[in-house]
CSV table of C-alpha atoms in Angstrom, one decimal:
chain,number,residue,atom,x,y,z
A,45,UNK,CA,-118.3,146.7,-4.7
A,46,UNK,CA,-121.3,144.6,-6.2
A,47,UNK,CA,-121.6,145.8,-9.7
A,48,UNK,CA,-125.2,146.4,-10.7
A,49,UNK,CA,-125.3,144.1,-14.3
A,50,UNK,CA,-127.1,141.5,-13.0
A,51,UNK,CA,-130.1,143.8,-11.6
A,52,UNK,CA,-130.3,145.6,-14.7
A,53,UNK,CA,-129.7,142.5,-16.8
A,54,UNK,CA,-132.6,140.5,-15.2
A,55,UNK,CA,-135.0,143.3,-14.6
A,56,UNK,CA,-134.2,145.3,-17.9
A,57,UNK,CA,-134.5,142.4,-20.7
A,58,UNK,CA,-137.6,140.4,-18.7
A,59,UNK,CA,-135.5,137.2,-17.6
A,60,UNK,CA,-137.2,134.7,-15.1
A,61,UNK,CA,-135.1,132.7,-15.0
A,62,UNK,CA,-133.2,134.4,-11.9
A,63,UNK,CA,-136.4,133.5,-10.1
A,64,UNK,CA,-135.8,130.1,-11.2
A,65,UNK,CA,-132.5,130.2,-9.2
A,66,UNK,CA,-134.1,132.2,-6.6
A,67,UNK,CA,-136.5,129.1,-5.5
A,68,UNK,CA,-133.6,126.7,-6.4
A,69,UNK,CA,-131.1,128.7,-3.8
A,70,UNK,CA,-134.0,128.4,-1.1
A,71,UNK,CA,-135.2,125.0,-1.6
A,72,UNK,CA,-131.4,124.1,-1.5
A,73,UNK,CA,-130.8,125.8,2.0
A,74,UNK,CA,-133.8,124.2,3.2
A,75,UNK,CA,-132.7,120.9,2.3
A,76,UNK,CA,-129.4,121.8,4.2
A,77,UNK,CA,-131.5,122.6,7.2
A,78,UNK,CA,-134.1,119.2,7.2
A,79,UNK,CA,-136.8,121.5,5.8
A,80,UNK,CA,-138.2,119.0,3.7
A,81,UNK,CA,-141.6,120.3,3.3
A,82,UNK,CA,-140.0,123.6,2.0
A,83,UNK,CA,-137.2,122.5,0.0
A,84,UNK,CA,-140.0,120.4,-1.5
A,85,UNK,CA,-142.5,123.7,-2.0
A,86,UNK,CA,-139.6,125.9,-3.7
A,87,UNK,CA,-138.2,123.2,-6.0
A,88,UNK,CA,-141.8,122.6,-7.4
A,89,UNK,CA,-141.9,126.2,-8.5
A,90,UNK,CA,-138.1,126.5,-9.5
A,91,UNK,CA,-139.0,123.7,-12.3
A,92,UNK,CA,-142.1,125.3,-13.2
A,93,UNK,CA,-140.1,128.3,-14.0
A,94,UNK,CA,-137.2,126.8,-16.1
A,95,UNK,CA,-137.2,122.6,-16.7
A,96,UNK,CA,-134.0,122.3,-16.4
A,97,UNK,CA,-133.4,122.3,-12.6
A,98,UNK,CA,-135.0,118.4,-13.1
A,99,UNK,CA,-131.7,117.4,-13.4
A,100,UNK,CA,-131.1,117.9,-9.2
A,101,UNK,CA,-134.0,115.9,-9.0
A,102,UNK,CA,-131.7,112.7,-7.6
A,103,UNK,CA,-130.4,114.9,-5.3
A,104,UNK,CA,-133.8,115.2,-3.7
A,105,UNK,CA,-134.6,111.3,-4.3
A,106,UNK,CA,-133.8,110.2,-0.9
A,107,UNK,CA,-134.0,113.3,1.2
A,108,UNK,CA,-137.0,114.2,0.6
A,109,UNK,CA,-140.5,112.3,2.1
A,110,UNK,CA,-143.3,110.9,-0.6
A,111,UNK,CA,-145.7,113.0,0.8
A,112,UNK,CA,-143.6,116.1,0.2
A,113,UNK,CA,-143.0,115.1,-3.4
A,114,UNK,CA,-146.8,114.4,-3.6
A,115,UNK,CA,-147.2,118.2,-2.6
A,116,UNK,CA,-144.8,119.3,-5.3
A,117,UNK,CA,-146.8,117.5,-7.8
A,118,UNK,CA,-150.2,119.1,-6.8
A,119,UNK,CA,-148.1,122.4,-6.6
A,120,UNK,CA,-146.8,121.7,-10.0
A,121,UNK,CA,-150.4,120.8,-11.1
A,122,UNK,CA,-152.3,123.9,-10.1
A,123,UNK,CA,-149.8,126.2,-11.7
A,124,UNK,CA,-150.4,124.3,-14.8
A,125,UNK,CA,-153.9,124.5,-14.6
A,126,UNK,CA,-154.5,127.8,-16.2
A,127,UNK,CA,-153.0,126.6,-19.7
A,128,UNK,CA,-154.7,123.6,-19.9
A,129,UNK,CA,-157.4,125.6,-21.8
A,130,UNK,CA,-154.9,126.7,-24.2
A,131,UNK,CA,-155.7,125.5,-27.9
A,132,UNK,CA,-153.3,122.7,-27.8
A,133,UNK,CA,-155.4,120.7,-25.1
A,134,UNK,CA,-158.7,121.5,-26.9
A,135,UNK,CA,-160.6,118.8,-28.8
A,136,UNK,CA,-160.6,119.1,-32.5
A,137,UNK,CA,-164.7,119.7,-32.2
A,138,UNK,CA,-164.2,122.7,-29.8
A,139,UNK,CA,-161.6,124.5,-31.8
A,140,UNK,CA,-162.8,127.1,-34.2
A,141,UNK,CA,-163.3,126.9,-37.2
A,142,UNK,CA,-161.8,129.1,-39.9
A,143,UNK,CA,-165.1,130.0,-42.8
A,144,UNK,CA,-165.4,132.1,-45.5
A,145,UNK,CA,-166.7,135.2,-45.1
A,146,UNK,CA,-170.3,135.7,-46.5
């Protein structure tokens, strides 16, 4: 009988992490099956969700083609793309400025 914590952990409290795993599990089985290009496509995500899958990075070092670790870098790129506006990025002359009010 599959006890129902981990749905109602993960779904109740907001985790993402288990989508982290999720595209760690399918870039793993794809890597078992000479799927490069996909194992390549769902680890890219999988560290965008939670760094710390990184770590399997040698795992991938040799099995996985330059081009397809080009593609995770412009995968990992565009989903970054929407916080580079984010005040940390922005130049000290187009952050606003706090004035007393008149």
């Amino acid at each position: 009988m599959l006890a129902p914590l981990l749905a109602i952990e993960v779904a109740g409290s907001g985790h993402v992490d288990i989508v982290g795993v999720l595209l760690l599990l399918v870039s793993a089985a794809a890597l078992l099956r000479r799927w490069r290009a996909v194992a390549a496509m769902a680890f890219g995500p999988g560290v965008a969700v939670k760094i710390a899958p990184i770590v399997l990075l040698p795992l991938y070092w040799k099995r996985v083609r330059m081009r397809d670790g080009a593609l995770v870098a412009i995968v990992l790129g565009t989903l970054y793309v929407p916080f580079l506006n984010h005040a940390g990025f922005r130049s000290a002359r187009s952050a606003p400025t706090c004035r007393g009010s008149a």
